[in-house]
Every structure is written in C-alpha cells, then in structure tokens.
XYZ file of C-alpha atoms in Angstrom:
530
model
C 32.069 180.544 22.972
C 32.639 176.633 23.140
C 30.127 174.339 24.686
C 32.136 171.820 27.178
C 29.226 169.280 25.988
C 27.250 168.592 22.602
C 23.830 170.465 21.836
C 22.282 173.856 22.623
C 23.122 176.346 25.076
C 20.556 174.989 27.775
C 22.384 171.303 27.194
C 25.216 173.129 29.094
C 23.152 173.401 32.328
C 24.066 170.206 34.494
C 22.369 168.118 36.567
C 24.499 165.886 38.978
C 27.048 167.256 36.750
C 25.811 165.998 33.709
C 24.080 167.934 30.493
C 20.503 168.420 30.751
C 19.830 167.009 27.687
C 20.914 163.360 29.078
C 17.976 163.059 31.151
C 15.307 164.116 28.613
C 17.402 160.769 26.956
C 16.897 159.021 30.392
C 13.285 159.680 30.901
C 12.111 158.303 27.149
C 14.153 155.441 27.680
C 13.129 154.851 31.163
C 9.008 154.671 29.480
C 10.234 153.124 26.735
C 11.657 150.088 28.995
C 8.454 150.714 31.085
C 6.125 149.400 28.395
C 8.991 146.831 26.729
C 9.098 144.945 30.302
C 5.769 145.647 31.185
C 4.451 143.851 28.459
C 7.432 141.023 28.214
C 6.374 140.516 31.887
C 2.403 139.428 30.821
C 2.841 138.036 27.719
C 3.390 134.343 28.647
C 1.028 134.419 31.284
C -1.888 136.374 29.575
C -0.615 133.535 26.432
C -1.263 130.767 29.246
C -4.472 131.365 31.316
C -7.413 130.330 31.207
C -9.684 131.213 28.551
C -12.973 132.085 30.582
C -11.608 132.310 33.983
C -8.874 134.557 33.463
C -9.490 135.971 29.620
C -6.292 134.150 28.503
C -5.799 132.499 25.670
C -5.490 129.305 27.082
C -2.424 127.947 24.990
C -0.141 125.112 25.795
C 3.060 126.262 27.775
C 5.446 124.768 24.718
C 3.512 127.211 22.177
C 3.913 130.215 24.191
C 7.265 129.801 25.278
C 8.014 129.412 21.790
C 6.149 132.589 20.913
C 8.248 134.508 23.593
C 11.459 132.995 22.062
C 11.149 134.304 19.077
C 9.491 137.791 20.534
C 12.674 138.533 22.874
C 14.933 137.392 19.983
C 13.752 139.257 17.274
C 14.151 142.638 19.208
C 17.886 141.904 18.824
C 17.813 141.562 15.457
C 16.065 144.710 13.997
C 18.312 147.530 16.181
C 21.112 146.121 13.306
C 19.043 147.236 10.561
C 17.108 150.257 12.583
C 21.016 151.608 13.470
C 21.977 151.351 9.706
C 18.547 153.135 8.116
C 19.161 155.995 11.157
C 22.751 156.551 9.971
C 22.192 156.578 6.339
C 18.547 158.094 5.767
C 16.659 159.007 9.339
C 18.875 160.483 11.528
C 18.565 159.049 15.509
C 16.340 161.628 16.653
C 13.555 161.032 13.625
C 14.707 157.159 14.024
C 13.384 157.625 17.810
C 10.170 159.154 17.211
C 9.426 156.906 14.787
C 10.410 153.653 17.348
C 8.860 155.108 19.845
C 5.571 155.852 17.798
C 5.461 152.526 15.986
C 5.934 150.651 19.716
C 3.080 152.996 21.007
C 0.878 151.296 18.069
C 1.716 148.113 19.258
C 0.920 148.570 22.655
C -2.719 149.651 21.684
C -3.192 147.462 19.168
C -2.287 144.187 21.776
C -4.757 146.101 24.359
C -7.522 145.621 21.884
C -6.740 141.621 21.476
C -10.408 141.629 23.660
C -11.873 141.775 20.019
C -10.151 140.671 17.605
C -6.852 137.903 17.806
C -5.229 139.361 14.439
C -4.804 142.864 16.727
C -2.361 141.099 19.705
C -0.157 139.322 16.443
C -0.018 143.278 14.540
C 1.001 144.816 18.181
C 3.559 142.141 18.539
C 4.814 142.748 14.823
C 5.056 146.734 15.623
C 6.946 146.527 18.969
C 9.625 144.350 16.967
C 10.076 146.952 14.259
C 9.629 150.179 16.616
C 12.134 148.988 19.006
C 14.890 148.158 16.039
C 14.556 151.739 15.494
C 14.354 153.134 19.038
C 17.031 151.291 20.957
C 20.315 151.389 18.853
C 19.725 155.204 17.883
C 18.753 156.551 21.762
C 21.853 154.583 23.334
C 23.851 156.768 20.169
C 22.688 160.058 20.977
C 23.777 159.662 24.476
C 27.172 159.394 23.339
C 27.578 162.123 21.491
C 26.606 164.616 24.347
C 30.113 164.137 25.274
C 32.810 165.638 23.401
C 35.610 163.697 24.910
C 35.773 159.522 25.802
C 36.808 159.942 29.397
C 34.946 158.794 32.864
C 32.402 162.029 32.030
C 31.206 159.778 29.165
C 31.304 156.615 31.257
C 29.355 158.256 33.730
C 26.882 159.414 31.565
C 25.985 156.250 30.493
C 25.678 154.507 34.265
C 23.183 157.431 34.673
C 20.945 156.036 31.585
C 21.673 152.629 32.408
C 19.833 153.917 36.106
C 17.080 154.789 33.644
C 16.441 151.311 32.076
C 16.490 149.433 35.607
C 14.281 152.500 36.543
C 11.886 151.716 33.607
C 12.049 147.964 34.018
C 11.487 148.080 37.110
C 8.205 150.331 37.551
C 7.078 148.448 34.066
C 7.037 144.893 35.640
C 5.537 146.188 38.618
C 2.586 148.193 37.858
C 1.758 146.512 34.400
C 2.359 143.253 35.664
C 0.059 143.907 38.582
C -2.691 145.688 36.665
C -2.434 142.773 34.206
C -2.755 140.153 36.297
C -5.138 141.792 39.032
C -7.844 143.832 36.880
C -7.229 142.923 33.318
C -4.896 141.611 30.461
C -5.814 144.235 27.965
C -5.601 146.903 30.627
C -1.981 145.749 31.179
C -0.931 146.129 27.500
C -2.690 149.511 26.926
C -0.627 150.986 30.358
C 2.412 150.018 28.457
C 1.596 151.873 25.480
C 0.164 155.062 27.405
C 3.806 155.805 28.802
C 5.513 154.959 25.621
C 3.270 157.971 24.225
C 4.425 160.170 26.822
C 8.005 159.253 26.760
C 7.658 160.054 22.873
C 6.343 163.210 22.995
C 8.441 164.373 25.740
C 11.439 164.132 23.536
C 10.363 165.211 20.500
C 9.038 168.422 22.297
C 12.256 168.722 23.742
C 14.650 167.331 20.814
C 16.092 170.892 20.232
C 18.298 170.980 22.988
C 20.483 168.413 21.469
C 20.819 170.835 18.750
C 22.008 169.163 15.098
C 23.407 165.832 17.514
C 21.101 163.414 15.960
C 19.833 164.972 12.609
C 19.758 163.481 9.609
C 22.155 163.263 6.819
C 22.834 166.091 4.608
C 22.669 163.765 1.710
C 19.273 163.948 0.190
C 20.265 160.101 -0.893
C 17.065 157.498 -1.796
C 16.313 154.842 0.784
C 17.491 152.092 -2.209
C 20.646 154.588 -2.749
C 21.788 154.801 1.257
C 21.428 150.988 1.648
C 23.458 150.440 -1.510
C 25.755 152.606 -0.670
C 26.198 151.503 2.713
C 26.475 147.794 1.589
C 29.799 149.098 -0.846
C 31.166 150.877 2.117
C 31.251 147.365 4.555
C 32.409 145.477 1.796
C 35.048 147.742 1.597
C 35.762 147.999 5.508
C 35.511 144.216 5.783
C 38.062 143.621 2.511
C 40.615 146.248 4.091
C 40.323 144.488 8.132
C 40.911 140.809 5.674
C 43.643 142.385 4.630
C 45.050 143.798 7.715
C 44.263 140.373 9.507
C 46.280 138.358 6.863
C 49.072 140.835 8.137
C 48.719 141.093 11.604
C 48.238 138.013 13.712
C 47.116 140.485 16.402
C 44.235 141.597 14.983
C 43.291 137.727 14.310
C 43.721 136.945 17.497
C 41.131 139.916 19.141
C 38.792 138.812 16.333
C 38.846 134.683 18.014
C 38.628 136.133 21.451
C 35.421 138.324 20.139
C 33.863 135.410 19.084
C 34.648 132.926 21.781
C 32.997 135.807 23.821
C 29.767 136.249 21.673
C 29.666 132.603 21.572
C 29.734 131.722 25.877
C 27.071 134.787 25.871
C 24.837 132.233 24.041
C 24.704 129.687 26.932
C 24.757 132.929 29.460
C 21.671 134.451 28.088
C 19.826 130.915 26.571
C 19.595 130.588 30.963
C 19.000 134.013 32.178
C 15.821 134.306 29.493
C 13.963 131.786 31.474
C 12.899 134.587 33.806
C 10.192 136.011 31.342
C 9.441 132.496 30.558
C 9.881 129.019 32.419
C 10.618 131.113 35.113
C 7.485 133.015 35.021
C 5.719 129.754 34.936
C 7.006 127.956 37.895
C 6.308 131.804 39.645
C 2.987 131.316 38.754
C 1.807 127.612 39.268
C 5.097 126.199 41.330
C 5.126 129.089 44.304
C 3.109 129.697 47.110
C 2.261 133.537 46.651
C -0.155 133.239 49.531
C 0.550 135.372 52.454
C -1.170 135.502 55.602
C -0.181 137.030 59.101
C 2.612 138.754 59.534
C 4.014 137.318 56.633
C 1.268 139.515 54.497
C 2.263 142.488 56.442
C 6.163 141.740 56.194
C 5.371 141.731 52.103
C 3.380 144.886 52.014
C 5.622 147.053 53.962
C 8.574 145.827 51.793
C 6.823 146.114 48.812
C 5.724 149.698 49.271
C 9.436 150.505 50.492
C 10.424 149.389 47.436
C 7.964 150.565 45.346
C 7.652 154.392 46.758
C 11.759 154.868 47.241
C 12.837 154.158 43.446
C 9.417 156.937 42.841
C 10.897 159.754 45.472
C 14.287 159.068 43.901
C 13.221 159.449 39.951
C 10.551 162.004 40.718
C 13.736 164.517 42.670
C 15.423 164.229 38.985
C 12.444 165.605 37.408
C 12.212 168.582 39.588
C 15.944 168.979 38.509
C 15.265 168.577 35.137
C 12.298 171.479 35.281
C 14.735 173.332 37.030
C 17.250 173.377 33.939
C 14.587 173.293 30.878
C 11.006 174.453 32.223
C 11.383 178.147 30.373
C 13.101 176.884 27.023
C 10.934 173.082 26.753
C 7.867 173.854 29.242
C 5.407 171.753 26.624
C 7.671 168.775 26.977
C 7.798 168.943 30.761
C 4.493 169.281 31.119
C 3.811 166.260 29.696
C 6.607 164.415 31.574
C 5.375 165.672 34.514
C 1.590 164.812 33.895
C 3.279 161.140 33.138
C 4.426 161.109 36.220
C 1.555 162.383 37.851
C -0.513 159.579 36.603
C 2.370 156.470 37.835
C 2.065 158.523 41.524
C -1.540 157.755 41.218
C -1.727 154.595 39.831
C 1.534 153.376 42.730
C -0.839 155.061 45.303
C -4.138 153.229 44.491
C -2.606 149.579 43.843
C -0.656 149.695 47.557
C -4.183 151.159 49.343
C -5.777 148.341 47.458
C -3.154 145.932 48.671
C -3.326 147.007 51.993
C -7.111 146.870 52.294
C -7.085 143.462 52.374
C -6.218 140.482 54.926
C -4.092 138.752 53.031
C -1.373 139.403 50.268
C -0.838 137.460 46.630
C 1.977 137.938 45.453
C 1.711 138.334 41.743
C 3.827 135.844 39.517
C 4.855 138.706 37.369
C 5.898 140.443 40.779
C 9.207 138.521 40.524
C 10.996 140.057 38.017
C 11.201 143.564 39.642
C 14.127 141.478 41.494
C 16.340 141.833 38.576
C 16.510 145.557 38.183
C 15.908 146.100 42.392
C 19.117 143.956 42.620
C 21.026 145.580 39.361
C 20.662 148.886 41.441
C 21.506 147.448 44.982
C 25.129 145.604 43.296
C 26.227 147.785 40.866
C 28.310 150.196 42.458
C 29.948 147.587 44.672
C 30.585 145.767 41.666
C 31.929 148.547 40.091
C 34.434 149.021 42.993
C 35.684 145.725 42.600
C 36.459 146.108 38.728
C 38.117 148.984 39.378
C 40.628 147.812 42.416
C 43.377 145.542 42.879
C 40.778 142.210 43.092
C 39.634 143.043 39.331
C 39.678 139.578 37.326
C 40.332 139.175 33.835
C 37.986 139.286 31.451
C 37.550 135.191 30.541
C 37.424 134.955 34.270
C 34.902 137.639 34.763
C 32.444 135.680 32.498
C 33.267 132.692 34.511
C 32.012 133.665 37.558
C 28.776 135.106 35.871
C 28.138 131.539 34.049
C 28.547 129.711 37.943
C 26.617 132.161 39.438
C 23.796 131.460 36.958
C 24.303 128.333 37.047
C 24.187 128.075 41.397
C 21.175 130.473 40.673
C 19.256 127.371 38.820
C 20.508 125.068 41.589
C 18.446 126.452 43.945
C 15.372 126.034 42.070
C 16.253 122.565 41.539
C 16.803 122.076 45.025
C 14.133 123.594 46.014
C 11.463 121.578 43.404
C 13.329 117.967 45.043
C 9.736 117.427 46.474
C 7.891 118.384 43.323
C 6.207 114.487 41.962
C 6.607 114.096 38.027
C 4.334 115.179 35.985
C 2.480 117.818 38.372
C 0.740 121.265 37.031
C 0.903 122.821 40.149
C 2.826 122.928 43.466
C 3.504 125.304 46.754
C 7.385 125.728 46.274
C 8.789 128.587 48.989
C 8.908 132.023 47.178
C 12.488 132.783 48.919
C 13.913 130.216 46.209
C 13.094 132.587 43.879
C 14.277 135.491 45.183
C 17.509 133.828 45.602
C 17.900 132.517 42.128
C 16.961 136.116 40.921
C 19.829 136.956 43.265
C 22.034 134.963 42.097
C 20.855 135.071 38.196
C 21.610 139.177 38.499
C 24.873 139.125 40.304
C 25.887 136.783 37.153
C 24.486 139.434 34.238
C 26.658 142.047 36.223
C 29.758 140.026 35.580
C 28.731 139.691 31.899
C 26.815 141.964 30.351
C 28.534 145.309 30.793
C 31.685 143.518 30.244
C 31.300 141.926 27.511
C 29.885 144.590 25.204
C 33.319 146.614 26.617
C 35.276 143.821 25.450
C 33.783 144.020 22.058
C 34.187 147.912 21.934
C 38.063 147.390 22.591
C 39.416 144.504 20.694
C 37.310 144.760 17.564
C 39.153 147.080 14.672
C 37.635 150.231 14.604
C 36.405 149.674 11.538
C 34.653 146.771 12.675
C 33.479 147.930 15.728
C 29.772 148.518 14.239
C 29.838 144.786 12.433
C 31.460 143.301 15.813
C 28.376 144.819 17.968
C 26.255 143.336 14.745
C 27.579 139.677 15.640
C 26.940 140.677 19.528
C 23.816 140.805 18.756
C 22.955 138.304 16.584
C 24.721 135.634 19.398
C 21.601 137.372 21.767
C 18.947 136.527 19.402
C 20.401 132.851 19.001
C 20.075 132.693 22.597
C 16.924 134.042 23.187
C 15.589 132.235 20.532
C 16.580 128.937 21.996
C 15.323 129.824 25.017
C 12.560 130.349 24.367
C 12.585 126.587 22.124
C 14.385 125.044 25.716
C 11.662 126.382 27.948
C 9.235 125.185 25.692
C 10.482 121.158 27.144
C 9.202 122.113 30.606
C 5.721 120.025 30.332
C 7.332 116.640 28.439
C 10.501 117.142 31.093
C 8.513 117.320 34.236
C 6.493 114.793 33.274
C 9.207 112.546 32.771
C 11.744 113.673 34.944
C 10.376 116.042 36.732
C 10.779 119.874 37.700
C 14.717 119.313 39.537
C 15.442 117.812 36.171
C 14.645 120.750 34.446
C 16.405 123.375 36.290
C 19.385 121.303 36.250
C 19.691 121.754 33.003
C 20.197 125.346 33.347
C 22.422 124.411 36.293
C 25.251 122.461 34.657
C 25.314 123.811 31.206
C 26.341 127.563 32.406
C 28.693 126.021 35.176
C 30.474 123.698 32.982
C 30.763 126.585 30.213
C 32.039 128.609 33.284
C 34.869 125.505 33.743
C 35.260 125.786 30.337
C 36.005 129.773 30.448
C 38.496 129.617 33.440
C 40.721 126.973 31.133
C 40.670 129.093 28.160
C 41.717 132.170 30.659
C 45.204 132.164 29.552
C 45.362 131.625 26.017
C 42.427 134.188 25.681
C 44.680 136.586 27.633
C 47.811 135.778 25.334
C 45.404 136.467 21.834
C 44.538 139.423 23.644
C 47.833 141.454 23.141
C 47.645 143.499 26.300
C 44.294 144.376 26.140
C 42.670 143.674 29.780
C-alpha cells in the first residue's frame, strides 16, 4: 500500500488535513522559539539593569547592544554548518536532539549566572551552537512529509510557520514577564524548561516519521564527510561557472539574488532594533504606567490575547492525542504536562495582574506585537499575493523597506519632545504599538518573499549555497545592528532621540526608492520568473 505522505502508517492520520507527524514538528519548534525569544527578549535588559536594585549587570547600553549584535547574528551563521554536518554525518532527526539538548544546556547554564558570570557567557556559547543544529534540520524534515511540491506542501509549512509566531509569542510573554517581574535567572531557566520538553517530545515520538530524517548509510568519518562534501561544492560551483559563462540567464538570476540578499541587509540592520534599541526606549522612553480605566482597558486586552492564542494551540493538542496517543502516549504525555504547566503559569501571572490597582506594562511586553500582528495580517496578505493586485517582487521589498522605514518615523515623531542627552522619558506607549505595526506589515512583504525568490532563481545546484549567502547577508545585518544601536547614548546626547530613529527612518525608505528604480531591470534579469 502507498502512503499519500512521508513516514509511518500513523503519519497518514491528518489533522486539518495535514500528517500527524507535522505537528509533533510544530510543537518542538513552537518551545524551541519559546525559549529562543524568551531569552532574546531579557537579555539586553537583564545586560542593562541595575546591579543591586534589579540583579542586572549594570553594563553600558553600547556594550550590550553590541553583545546582542553579535548573539542574534551568530545564530545565522551556524544553521550553514549545523545543515551540512546533519546531511553528511547526523541525520536531521539526531541533528535535532542534539540542538535541542545543547540549547536546553544553555538555558540552565544562563539561569545559574546568580553565581558565577563565566555560566551566562557558556549558556550564550551553547544556544549559538544548539540552534545551528536545530533550526536548518527541523524546517528540512517538514519538507519531506510531503511527497509532492504542490499547495499541500505550501500549506504545511504556513501551519509551522503558525508554530514559530505561536512560540515567539508565548516566549516573550511569559519569560519576559517572569524575568522582569520575579527574577532574571528565573526567566532564563523557563526558557530552558520548555526547550526540554519540546526535546523529548520528539524524540519520543521521532518514529512516526519513519527513516525521513535518519542518518546516512555511509559509515563515513566526521573529517571524511566534510572533505567529501567540500569536493562535491567545488564541483557544483565549477559546473554552475561553467553554465553561467554560457547562459547569460543564469547570470542574470544570480545579480538579482544578490541585489536581494544585499537590500535584506538594510531591511533587517532596522527591524533588529526591536530586541535592542527598541527594547531600550520600551523600557526607559515609555510610560508603562496605567491607572483607571486605562489599567483595566490593558488587562482585559492582555488576557484576550494571552488566553485565545492558548485555547487555539491547546484544541491542536487534543487533535494531536487524538491521532498518536496509542502509538506515542510517552511523548504526549509529556507535551501535555508542558502544557499543563504554561496553563498554570498564564493563569497565575493574569490573577496576579489583576490583583492589583494599577498595571505596568513590561518593556519586554512589546514584542509579543510582532508575532500577535504576523498572525492578524498574514492571511490577508496572502490574499493579496495571490490576486490580481500582486506586485513584483523588487516592488514587494519596496513597500516592506517604507513601511519600516514610516514605522521608525513614528518613534521619531513621537520622541520630538525628548531634550538631548536624557536617560529617561514618558513617551506614549501607542507609538510603539504602531511602529511594531508598521515594522511587521514590512517583514511580511520581505521575509517570506525573499527566501521564495532565492528558492526559484538560484540553479538547483546552488540552491543550498544561495540560502548559505541568505544567510550570511542576515548575520551582516544583525551584526550591525546590533554595532548601530550601540550609538544610541553618544546620539541622544548629541542629537537627541528623533535623531536616532531617523536614522532607521530614511535609510530603509531611500533603499525602498532605490528598489522601485531597479524594478524593471531586475524584472528583465529575471527571465520570466515573477
């Protein structure tokens, strides 16, 4: 009998018309995003505070911004070389594990920074490793439940998309909070507890995928593979040169590929000021004070949009028991106790909130906007790429760079009455919430369509190497992000805080300008690819 999808017979039971065996991948990514974003969200303000008051470290802004540059950049590095050791020795399912296990180190390691310093740098060195195993290998495996490359497959992956907003989302918010409200260390350790569950969840359930994932048959040294692997891109790489001398096509999709990777750099050097300068002016630039029926406003939203993202998730568990309870009961029980525990811990942090007058809005609070909104706008954006209003591609990452870009202009509109030089000020939240707006409605015009881009005008041979240069253009971006942000004392001080965002404001809209010139001739190199 033939299997419509990849893995074991209980793969074949659907849910939403999918195989079971995608949302045992959706659930481990979902934690593992939970603890990636969870921490990302603390670590510039647990970097930041106060040293007695608030257990921080007390560092300059510049030197923690600078750390987080080169934190969120290196995590695009390693999934290049993570992705190549899975092919060639681990296999993506023993490549996940191990991710996921490594990051779950991390985690506890940074939770026990309260005694020793060295412990927060080893965490920090283990979630960069783990996570260049974990993230290229997952996102593989997902593909390969799918036997054909139609909108089944496309689906599929909107569904585990759903899972990393999902993850991101409950991460920021609950780790962020417990961070922030009760303690740093207690922050990083709930990161790592639901990275441990998400691990063992799939590796007590990895036999539904059947031999998707396993390692290869070659019993080949680790020296050997790498070797080996090196000889085999040299040898892709000298037979593309020779098909590009050849075929002025092919040139001209490899320019376009770059000119994309290389706008991405200015998109994502501006958007990466949300975990840092962002997170900043969030938490000494806003007035998170509520009182009245402002503080009552907040709560009720905030529970609404804490508790309907829970009901949601929580009805595809049931489904999921549903399908794999008698064949993988261990690894449900375990996902279920998981979730068991977030229910608790969502339940006791809104009582607490709601026991008391008034309502602070934590500064990591902010950055649940990204994913809330990536959920609200992505099926109307996906309507309008798929009707007669669809813009090219150049002009597609166009708009995204000016909506950025407008996103930034309201924060430097709304700092105009910020006086140079000042530590602190009581800017309205709602210009936040509106650049966040704006800042997401931009990475939906970008980042799915970008990485498409690359996926249909690279070679197929260098598809792999083209997704390689994709990423390396995000850790050049991050990287100098994190460098940029690091300007915001010496800036405001000078110029002051308008002056800063503006920055951020004219360099995406005038790449954006740039973008809708180069529409047409990007279009012609092209060749019919749209």
């Amino acid at each position: 009998m033939e299997f419509k999808f990849g893995g074991s017979e209980t793969n074949q039971k659907t849910i939403l018309g999918h195989p079971s065996g995608l949302f045992v991948l959706f659930f481990t990514e979902m934690w593992e995003r939970f603890s990636y974003y969870g921490m990302r969200a603390l670590l510039v303000l647990f970097l930041t505070a106060a040293i007695l008051d608030d257990s921080g470290w007390g560092w300059e802004r510049a030197e923690a911004l600078v750390l987080y540059g080169w934190y969120t950049g290196l995590v695009y590095i390693t999934p290049i070389f993570g992705g190549l050791i899975a092919d060639k020795l681990m296999g993506y399912r023993k490549a996940v594990v191990a991710g996921a296990l490594l990051m779950t180190l991390g985690h506890a390691s940074m939770a026990l920074e309260i005694t020793s310093d060295m412990f927060f740098y080893v965490g920090l060195g283990l979630l960069i490793v783990g996570n260049g195993l974990f993230k290229p290998n997952i996102s593989s495996m997902v593909g390969q439940l799918y036997k054909n490359q139609g909108k089944e497959k496309d689906a599929g992956y909107t569904i585990f998309y759903m899972g990393i907003n999902a993850g991101a989302f409950l991460g920021i918010l609950l780790c962020g909070y417990i961070g922030e409200s009760v303690g740093w260390h207690y922050g990083f350790g709930l990161a790592g507890i639901f990275m441990f569950f998400g691990m063992l969840q799939f590796y007590f359930a990895q036999k539904i995928f059947a031999r998707i994932g396993l390692s290869p048959k070659e019993t080949v040294s680790f020296d050997n593979a790498i070797e080996n692997s090196l000889k085999e891109n040299i040898k892709k790489v000298e037979k593309v040169i020779e098909d590009i001398e050849k075929s002025k096509v092919t040139k001209d999709r490899l320019i376009v590929i770059g000119v994309f990777s290389f706008f991405t750099i200015f998109f994502w050097w501006a958007f990466e000021q949300a975990g840092g300068s962002m997170t900043i002016f969030a938490a000494d630039y806003t007035d998170r004070i509520l009182v009245g029926n402002g503080a009552i406003i907040f709560k009720v939203f905030n529970t609404l949009l804490t508790i309907v993202p829970m009901l949601i998730i929580t009805g595809v568990l049931v489904m999921l028991f549903k399908q794999t309870f008698s064949k993988y009961s261990l690894s449900n029980i375990l996902l279920g106790t998981s979730f068991v525990i977030i229910w608790g811990i969502v339940i006791w942090m809104l009582n607490r909130e709601f026991g008391k007058e008034t309502a602070e809005v934590n500064a990591s609070w902010f950055g649940i906007l990204n994913s809330f909104f990536i959920i609200a706008f992505a099926p109307l954006f996906s309507k309008i790429w798929q009707s007669k209003f669809n813009p090219t591609g150049p002009i597609k990452f166009a708009i995204g760079l000016i909506l950025l870009g407008i996103g930034f202009g309201i924060l430097a509109y709304g700092t105009l009455g910020i006086p140079l030089g000042a530590k602190t000020a009581s800017v309205s939240m709602l210009f936040l919430i509106f650049a966040y707006l704006f800042h997401t409605l931009g990475e939906l015009c970008v980042s799915p369509v970008g990485l498409s881009y690359v996926s249909k005008l690279a070679p197929l041979k260098l598809v792999g190497m083209m997704f390689g240069i994709w990423f390396v253009a995000n850790f050049v971006a991050n990287l100098t992000a994190g460098f940029t942000g690091s300007y915001i004392d010496p800036i405001v001080e000078k110029y002051g805080m308008t002056s800063f965002f503006l920055i951020f404001t004219v360099i995406p809209f005038f790449a954006g300008l740039i973008m809708i010139i180069l529409n047409k001739t990007l279009l012609k190199m092209m060749h019919g690819i749209r």
